[in-house]
Short mmCIF file of N, CA and C and ligand atoms in Angstrom, two decimals:
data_model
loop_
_atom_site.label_atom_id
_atom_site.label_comp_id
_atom_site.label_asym_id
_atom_site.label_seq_id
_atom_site.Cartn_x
_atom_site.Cartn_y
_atom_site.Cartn_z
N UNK A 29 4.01 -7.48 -26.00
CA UNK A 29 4.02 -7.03 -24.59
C UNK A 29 4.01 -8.23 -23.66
N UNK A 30 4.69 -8.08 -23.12
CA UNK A 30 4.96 -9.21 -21.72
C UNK A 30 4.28 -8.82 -20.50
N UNK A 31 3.70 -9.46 -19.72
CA UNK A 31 2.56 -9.19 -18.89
C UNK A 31 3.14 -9.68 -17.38
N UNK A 32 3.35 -9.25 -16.19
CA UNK A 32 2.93 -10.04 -14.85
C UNK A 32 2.00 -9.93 -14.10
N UNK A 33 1.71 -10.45 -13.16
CA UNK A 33 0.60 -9.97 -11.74
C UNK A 33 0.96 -10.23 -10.57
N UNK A 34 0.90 -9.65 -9.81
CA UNK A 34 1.50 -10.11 -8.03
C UNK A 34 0.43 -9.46 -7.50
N UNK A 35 0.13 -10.23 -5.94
CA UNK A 35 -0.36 -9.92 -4.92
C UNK A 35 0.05 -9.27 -3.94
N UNK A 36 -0.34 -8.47 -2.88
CA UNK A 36 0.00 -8.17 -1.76
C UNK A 36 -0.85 -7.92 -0.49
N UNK A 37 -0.22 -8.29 0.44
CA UNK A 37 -1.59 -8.40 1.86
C UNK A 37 -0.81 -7.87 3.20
N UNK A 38 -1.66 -6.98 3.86
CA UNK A 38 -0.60 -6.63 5.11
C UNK A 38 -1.94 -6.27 5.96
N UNK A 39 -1.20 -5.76 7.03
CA UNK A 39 -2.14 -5.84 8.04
C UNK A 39 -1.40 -4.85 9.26
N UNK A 40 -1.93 -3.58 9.94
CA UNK A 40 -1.39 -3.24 11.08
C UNK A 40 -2.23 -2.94 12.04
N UNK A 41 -1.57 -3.02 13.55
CA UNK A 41 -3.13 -2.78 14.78
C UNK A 41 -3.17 -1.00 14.78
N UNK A 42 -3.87 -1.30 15.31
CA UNK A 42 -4.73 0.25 15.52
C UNK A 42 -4.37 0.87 16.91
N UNK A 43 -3.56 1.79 17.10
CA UNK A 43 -3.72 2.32 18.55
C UNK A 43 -3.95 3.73 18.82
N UNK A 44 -4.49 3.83 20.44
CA UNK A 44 -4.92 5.36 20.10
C UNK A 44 -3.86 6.87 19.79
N UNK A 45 -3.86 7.65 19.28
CA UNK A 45 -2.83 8.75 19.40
C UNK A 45 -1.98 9.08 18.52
N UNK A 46 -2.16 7.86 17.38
CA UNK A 46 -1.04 7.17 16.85
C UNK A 46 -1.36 8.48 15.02
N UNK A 47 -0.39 8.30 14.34
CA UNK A 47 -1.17 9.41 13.09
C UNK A 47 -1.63 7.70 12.12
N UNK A 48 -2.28 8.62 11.80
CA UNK A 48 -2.67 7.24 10.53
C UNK A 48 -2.61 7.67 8.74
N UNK A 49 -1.46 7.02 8.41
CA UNK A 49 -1.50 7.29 6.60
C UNK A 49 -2.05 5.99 6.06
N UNK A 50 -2.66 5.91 4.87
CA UNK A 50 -3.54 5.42 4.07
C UNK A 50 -2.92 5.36 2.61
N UNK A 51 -2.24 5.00 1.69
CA UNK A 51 -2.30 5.57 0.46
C UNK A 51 -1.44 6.31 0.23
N UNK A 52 -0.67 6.92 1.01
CA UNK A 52 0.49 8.14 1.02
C UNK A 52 -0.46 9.36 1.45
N UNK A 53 -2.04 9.02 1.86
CA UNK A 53 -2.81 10.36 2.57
C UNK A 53 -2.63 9.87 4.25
N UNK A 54 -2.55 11.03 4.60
CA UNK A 54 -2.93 11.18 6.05
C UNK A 54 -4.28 11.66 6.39
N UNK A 55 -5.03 10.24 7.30
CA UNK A 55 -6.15 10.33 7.25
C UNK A 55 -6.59 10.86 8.95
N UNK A 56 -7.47 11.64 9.16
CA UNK A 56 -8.81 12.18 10.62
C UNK A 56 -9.03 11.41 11.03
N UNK A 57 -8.34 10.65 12.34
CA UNK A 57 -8.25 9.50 13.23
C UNK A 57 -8.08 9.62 14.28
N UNK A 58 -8.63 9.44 15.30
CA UNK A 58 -8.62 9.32 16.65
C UNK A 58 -7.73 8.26 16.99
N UNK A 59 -7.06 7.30 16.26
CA UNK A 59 -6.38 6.26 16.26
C UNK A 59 -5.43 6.05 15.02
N UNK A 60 -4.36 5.45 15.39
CA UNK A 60 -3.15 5.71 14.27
C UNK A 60 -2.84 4.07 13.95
N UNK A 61 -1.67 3.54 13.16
CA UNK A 61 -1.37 2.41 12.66
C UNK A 61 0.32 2.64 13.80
N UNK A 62 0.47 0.57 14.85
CA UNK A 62 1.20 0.65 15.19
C UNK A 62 2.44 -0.25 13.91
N UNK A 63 3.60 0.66 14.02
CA UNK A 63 4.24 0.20 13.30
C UNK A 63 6.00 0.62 13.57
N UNK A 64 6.70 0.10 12.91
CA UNK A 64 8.36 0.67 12.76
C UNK A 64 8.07 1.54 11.50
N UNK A 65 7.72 1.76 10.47
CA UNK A 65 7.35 2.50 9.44
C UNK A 65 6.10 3.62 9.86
N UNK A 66 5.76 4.31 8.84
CA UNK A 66 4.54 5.17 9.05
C UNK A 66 3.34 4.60 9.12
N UNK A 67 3.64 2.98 8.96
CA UNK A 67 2.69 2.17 9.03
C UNK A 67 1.52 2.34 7.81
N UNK A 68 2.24 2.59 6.90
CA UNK A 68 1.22 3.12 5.58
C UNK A 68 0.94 1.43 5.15
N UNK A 69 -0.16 0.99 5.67
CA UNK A 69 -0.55 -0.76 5.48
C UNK A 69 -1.25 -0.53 3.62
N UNK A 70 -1.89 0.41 3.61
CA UNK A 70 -2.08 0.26 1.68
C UNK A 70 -0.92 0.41 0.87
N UNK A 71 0.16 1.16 1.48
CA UNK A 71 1.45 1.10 0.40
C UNK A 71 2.39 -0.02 0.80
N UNK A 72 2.13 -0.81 1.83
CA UNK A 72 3.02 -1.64 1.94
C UNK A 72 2.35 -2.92 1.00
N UNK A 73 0.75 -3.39 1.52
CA UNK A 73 0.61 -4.11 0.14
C UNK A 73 0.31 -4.41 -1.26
N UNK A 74 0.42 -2.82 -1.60
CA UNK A 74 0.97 -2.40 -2.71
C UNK A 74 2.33 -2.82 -3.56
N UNK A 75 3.26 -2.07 -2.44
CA UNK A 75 4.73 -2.74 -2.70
C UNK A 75 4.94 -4.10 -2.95
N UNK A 76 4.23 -4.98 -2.17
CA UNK A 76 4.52 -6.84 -1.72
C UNK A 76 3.91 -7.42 -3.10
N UNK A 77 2.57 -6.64 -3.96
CA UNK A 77 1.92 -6.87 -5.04
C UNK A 77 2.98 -6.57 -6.21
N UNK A 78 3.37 -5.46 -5.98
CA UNK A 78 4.63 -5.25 -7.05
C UNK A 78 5.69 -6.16 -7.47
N UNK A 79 6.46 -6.16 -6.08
CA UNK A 79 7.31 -6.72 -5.86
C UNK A 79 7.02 -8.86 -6.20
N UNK A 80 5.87 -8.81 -5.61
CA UNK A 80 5.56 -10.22 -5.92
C UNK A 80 5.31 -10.54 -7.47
N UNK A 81 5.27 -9.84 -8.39
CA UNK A 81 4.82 -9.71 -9.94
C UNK A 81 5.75 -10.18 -10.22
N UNK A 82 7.54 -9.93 -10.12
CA UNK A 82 8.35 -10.21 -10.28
C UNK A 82 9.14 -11.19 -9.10
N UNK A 83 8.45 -11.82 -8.35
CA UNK A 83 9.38 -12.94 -7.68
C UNK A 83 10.54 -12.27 -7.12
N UNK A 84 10.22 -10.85 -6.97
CA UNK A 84 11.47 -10.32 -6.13
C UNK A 84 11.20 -10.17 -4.52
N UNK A 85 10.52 -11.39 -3.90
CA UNK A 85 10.50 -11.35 -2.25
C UNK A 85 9.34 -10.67 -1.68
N UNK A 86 9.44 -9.76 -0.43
CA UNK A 86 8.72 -9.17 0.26
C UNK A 86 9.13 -7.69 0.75
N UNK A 87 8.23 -6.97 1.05
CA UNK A 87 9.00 -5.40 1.49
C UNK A 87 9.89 -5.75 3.10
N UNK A 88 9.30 -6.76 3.72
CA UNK A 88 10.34 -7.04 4.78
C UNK A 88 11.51 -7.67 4.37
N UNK A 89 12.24 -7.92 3.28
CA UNK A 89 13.10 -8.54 2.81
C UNK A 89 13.75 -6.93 2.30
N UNK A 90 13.29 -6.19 1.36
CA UNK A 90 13.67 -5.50 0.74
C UNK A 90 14.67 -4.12 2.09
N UNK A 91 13.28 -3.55 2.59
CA UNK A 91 13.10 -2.99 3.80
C UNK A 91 13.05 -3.50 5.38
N UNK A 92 13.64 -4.23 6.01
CA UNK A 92 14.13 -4.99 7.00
C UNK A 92 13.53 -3.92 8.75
N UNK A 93 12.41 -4.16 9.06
CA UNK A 93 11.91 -3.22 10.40
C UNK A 93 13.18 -3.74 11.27
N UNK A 94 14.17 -3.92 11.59
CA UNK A 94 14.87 -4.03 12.10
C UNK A 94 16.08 -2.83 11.99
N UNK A 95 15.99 -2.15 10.37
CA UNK A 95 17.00 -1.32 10.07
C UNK A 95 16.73 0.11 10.66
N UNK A 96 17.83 0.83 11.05
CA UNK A 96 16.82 1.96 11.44
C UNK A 96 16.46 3.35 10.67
N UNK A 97 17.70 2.72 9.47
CA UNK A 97 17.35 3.34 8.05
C UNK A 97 15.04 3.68 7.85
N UNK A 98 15.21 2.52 8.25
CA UNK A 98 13.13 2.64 8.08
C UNK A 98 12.11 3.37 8.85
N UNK A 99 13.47 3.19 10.46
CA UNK A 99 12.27 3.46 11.56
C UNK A 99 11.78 5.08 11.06
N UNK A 100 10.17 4.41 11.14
CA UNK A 100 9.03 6.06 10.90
C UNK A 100 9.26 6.50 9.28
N UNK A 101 9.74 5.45 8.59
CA UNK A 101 9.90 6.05 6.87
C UNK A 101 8.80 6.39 6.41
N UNK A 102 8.95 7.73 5.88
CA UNK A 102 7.51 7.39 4.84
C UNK A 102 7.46 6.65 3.91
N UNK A 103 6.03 5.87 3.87
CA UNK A 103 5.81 4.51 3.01
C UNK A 103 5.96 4.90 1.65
N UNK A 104 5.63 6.02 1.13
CA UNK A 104 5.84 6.53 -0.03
C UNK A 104 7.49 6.94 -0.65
N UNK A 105 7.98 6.53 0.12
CA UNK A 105 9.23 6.70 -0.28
C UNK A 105 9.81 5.22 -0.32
N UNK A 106 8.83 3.89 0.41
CA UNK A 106 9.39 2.61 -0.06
C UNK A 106 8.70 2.18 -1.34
N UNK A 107 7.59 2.84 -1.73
CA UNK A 107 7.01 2.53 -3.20
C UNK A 107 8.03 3.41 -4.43
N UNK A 108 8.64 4.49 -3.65
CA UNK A 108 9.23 4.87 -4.50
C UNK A 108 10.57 3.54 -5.00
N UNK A 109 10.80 3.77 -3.78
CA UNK A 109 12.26 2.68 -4.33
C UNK A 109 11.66 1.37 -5.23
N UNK A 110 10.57 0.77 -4.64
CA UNK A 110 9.72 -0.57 -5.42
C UNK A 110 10.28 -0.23 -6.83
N UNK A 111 9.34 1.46 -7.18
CA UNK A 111 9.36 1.58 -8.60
C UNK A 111 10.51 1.70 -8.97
N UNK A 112 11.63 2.16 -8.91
CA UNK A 112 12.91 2.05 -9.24
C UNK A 112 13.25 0.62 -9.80
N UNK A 113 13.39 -0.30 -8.66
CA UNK A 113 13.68 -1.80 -8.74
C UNK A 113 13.41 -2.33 -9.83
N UNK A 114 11.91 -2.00 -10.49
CA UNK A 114 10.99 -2.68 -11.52
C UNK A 114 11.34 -1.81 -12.80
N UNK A 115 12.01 -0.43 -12.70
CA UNK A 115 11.90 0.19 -13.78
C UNK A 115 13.66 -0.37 -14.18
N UNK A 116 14.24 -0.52 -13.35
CA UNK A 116 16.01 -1.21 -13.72
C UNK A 116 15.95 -2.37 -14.74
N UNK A 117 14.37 -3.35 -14.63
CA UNK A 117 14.20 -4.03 -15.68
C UNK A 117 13.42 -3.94 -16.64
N UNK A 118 13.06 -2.72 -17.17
CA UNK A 118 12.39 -2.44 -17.95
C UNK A 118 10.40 -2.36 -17.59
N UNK A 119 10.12 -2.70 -16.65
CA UNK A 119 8.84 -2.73 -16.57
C UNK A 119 8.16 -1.65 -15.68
N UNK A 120 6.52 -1.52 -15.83
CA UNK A 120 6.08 -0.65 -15.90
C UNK A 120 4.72 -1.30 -15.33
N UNK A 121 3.94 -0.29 -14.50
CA UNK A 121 2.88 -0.90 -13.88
C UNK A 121 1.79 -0.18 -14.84
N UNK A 122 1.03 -1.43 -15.59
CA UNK A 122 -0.02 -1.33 -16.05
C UNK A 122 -1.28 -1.26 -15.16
N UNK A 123 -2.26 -1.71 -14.05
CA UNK A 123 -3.11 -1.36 -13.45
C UNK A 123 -2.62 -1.96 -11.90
N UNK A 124 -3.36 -1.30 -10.80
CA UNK A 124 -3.13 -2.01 -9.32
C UNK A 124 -5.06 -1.68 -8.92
N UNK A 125 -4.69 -3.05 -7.85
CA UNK A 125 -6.25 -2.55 -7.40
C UNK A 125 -5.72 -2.92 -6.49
N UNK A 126 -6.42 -1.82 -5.35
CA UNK A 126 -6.22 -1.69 -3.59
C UNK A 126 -7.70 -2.16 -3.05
N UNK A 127 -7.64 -3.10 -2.04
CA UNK A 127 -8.81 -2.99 -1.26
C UNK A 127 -8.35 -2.72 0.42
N UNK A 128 -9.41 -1.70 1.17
CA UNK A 128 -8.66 -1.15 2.34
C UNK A 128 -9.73 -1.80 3.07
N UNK A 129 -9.98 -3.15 4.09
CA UNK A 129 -10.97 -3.41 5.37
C UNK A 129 -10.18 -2.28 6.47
N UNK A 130 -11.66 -1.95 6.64
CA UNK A 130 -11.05 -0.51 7.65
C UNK A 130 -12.43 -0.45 8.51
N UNK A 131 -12.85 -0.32 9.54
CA UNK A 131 -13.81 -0.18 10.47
C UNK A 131 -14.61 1.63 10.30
N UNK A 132 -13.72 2.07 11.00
CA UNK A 132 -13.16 3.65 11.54
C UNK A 132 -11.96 3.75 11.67
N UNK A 133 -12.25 5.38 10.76
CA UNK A 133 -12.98 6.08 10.53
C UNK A 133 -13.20 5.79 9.44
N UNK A 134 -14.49 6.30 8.48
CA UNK A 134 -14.92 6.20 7.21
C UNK A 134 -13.73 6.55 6.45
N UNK A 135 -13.06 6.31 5.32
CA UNK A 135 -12.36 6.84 4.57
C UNK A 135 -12.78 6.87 2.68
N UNK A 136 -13.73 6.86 2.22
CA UNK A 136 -14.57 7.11 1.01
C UNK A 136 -14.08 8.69 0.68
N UNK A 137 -13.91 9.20 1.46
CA UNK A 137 -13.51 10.88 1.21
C UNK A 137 -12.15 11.03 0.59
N UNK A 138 -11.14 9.83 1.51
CA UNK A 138 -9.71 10.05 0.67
C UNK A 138 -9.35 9.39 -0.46
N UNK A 139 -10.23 8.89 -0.93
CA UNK A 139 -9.97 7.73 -1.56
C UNK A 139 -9.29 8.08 -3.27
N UNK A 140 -10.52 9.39 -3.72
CA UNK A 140 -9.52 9.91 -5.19
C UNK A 140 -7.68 10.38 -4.70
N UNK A 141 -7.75 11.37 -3.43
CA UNK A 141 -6.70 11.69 -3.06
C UNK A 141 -5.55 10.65 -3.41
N UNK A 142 -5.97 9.23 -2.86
CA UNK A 142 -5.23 8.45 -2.63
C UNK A 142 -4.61 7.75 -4.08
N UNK A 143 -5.89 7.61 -4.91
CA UNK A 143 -5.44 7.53 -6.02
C UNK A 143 -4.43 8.36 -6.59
N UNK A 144 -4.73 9.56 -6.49
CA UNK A 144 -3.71 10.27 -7.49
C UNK A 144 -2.40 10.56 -6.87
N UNK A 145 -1.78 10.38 -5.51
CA UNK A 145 -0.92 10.14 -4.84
C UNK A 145 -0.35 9.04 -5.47
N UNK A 146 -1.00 7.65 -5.22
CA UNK A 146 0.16 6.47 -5.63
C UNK A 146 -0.04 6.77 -7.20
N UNK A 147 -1.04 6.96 -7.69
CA UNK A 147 -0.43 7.09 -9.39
C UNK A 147 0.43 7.91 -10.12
N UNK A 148 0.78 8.98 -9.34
CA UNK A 148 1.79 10.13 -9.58
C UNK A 148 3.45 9.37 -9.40
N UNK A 149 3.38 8.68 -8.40
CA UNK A 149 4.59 7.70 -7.57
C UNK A 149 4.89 6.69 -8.62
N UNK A 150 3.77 6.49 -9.27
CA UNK A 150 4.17 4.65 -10.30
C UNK A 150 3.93 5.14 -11.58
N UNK A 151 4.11 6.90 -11.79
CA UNK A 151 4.43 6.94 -12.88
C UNK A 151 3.02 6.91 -13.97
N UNK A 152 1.81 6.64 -13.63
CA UNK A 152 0.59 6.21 -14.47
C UNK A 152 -0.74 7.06 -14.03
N UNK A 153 -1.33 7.18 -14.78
CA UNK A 153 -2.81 8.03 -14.73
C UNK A 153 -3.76 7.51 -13.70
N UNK A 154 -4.14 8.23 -13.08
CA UNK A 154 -4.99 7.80 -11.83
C UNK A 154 -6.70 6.91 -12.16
N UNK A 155 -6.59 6.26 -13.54
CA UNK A 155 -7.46 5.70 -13.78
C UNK A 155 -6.62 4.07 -13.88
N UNK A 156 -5.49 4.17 -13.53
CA UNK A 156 -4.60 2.80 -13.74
C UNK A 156 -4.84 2.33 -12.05
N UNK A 157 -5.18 3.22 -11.00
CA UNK A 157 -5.25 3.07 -9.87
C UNK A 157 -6.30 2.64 -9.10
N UNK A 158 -7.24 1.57 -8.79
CA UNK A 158 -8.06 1.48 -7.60
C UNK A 158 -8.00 1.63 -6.55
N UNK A 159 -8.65 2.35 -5.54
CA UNK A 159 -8.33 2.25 -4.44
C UNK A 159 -10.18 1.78 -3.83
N UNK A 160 -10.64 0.90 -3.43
CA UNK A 160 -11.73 0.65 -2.85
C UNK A 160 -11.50 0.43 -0.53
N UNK A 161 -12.60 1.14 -0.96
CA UNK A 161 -12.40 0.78 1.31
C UNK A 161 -14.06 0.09 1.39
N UNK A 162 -13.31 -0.64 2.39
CA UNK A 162 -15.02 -1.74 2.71
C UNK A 162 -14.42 -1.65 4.41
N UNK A 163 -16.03 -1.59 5.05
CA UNK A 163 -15.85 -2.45 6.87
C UNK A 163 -15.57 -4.05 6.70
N UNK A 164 -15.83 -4.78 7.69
CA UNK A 164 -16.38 -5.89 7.62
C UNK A 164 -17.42 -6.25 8.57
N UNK A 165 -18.18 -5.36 8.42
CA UNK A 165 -19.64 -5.27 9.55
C UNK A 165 -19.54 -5.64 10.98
N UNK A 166 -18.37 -4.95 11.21
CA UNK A 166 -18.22 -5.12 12.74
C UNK A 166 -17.80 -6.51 13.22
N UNK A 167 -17.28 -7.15 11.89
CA UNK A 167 -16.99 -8.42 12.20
C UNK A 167 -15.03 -9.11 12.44
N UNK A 168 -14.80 -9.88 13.23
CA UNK A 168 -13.28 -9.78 13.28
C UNK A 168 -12.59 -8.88 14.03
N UNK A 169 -11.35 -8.84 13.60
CA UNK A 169 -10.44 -8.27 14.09
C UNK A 169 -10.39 -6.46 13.58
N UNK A 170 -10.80 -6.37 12.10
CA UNK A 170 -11.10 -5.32 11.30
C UNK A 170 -12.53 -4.79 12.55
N UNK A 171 -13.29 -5.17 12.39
CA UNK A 171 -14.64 -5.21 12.85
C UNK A 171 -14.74 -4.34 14.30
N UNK A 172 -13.36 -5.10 15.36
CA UNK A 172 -13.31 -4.37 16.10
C UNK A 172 -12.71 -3.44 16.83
N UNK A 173 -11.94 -2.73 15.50
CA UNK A 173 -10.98 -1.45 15.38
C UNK A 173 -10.29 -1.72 15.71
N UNK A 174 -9.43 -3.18 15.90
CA UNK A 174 -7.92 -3.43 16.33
C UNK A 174 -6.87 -3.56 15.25
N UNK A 175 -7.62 -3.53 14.25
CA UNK A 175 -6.26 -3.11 12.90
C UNK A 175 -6.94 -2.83 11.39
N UNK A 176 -6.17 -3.05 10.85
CA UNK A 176 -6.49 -2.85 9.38
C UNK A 176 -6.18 -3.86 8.11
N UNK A 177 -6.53 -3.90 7.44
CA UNK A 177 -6.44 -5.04 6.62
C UNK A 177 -6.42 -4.38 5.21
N UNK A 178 -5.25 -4.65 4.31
CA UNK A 178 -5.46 -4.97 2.98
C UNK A 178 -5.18 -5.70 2.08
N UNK A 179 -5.93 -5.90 1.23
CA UNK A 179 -5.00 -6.64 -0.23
C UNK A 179 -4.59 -5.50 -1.37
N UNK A 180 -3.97 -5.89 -2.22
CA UNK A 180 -3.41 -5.05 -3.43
C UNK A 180 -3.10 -6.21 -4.88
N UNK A 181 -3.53 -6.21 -6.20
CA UNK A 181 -2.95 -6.99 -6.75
C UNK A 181 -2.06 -6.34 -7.88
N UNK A 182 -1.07 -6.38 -8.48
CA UNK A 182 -0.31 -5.32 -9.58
C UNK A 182 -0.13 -5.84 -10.65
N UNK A 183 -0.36 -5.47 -12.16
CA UNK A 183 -0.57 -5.87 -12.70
C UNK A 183 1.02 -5.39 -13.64
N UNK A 184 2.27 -5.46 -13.99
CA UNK A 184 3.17 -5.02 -14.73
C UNK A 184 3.12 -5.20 -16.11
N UNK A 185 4.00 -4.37 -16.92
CA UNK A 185 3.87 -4.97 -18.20
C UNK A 185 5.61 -4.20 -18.96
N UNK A 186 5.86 -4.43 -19.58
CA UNK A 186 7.54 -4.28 -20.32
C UNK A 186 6.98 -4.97 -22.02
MG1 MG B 214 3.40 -3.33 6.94
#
C-alpha cells in the first residue's frame, strides 16, 4: 500500500444574514460565511488537504471564484469533483481530520451530521472522518466573530 498526506487551511468572514454551511450541514446562525461559493470553509479545507496529498494545487486553482460556473456552488459538490480527480488515479481516502475555530454559534450538535455527510461523499465509514470544533476564547479574529478558521489534514492511500 502506498500512502500520502496533505494539508488544508481556509478561512471565511462572518456576516450578518448570510446562511452558513459547515461540513455539507447547514448550520442555526444569525450570521452566514461571506463568500463566491456557499462558503462551506470545512469542505474547502478539506478539498486543499486532498488535493495537497497529491501535489495537485489548490481548490482556487481547480475551482477559480472568478468562474461563474462556482458562484453560490455547493461545496459538496467541489469535494465531489476532488474525489473524482483522486479516484482517476487510483486512490482512496484512508482517514481526514477536520478542525473547525468557530466562536458562534456552538456547533458540537452538528458535528456527527457532518461526519457522515463528508464520509458518504469520500466514499468511507464515518469513523474514517473527524470533525472536531474548538473557540479560541474570544481571542483573534475567530474570537471576535469576524470569520472562521479551519485546518483539515487527508490522509490517501492506493
Ligand atoms: Mg474558501
Amino acid at each position: 500500500m502506498e500512502y500520502r498526506i496533505g494539508q488544508g487551511y481556509d478561512v471565511h468572514a462572518l456576516a450578518e444574514g448570510l446562511p452558513m454551511f459547515l461540513g455539507g450541514v447547514e448550520i442555526e446562525s444569525p450570521t452566514g460565511f461571506v463568500a463566491h461559493s456557499d462558503g462551506d470553509v470545512a469542505i474547502h479545507a478539506l478539498c486543499d488537504a486532498i488535493l495537497g496529498a497529491l501535489a495537485l494545487g489548490d481548490i482556487g486553482h481547480h475551482f477559480p471564484d472568478t468562474s461563474e460556473e462556482f458562484s453560490g456552488i455547493d461545496s459538496k459538490i467541489l469535494l465531489e469533483r476532488v474525489m473524482k480527480l483522486i479516484e482517476e488515479d487510483h486512490w482512496h481516502i484512508n482517514n481526514v481530520d477536520i478542525t473547525i475555530a468557530l466562536q458562534a454559534p456552538k456547533i458540537g450538535k452538528y458535528v456527527q451530521q457532518m461526519r457522515e455527510v463528508l464520509a458518504d461523499i469520500m466514499g468511507v465509514a464515518a469513523d474514517r472522518v473527524s470533525v472536531k470544533a474548538t473557540t479560541t476564547e474570544r481571542l483573534g479574529f475567530v474570537g471576535r466573530r469576524e470569520g472562521c478558521e479551519v485546518w483539515a489534514i487527508a490522509m490517501l492511500e492506493r
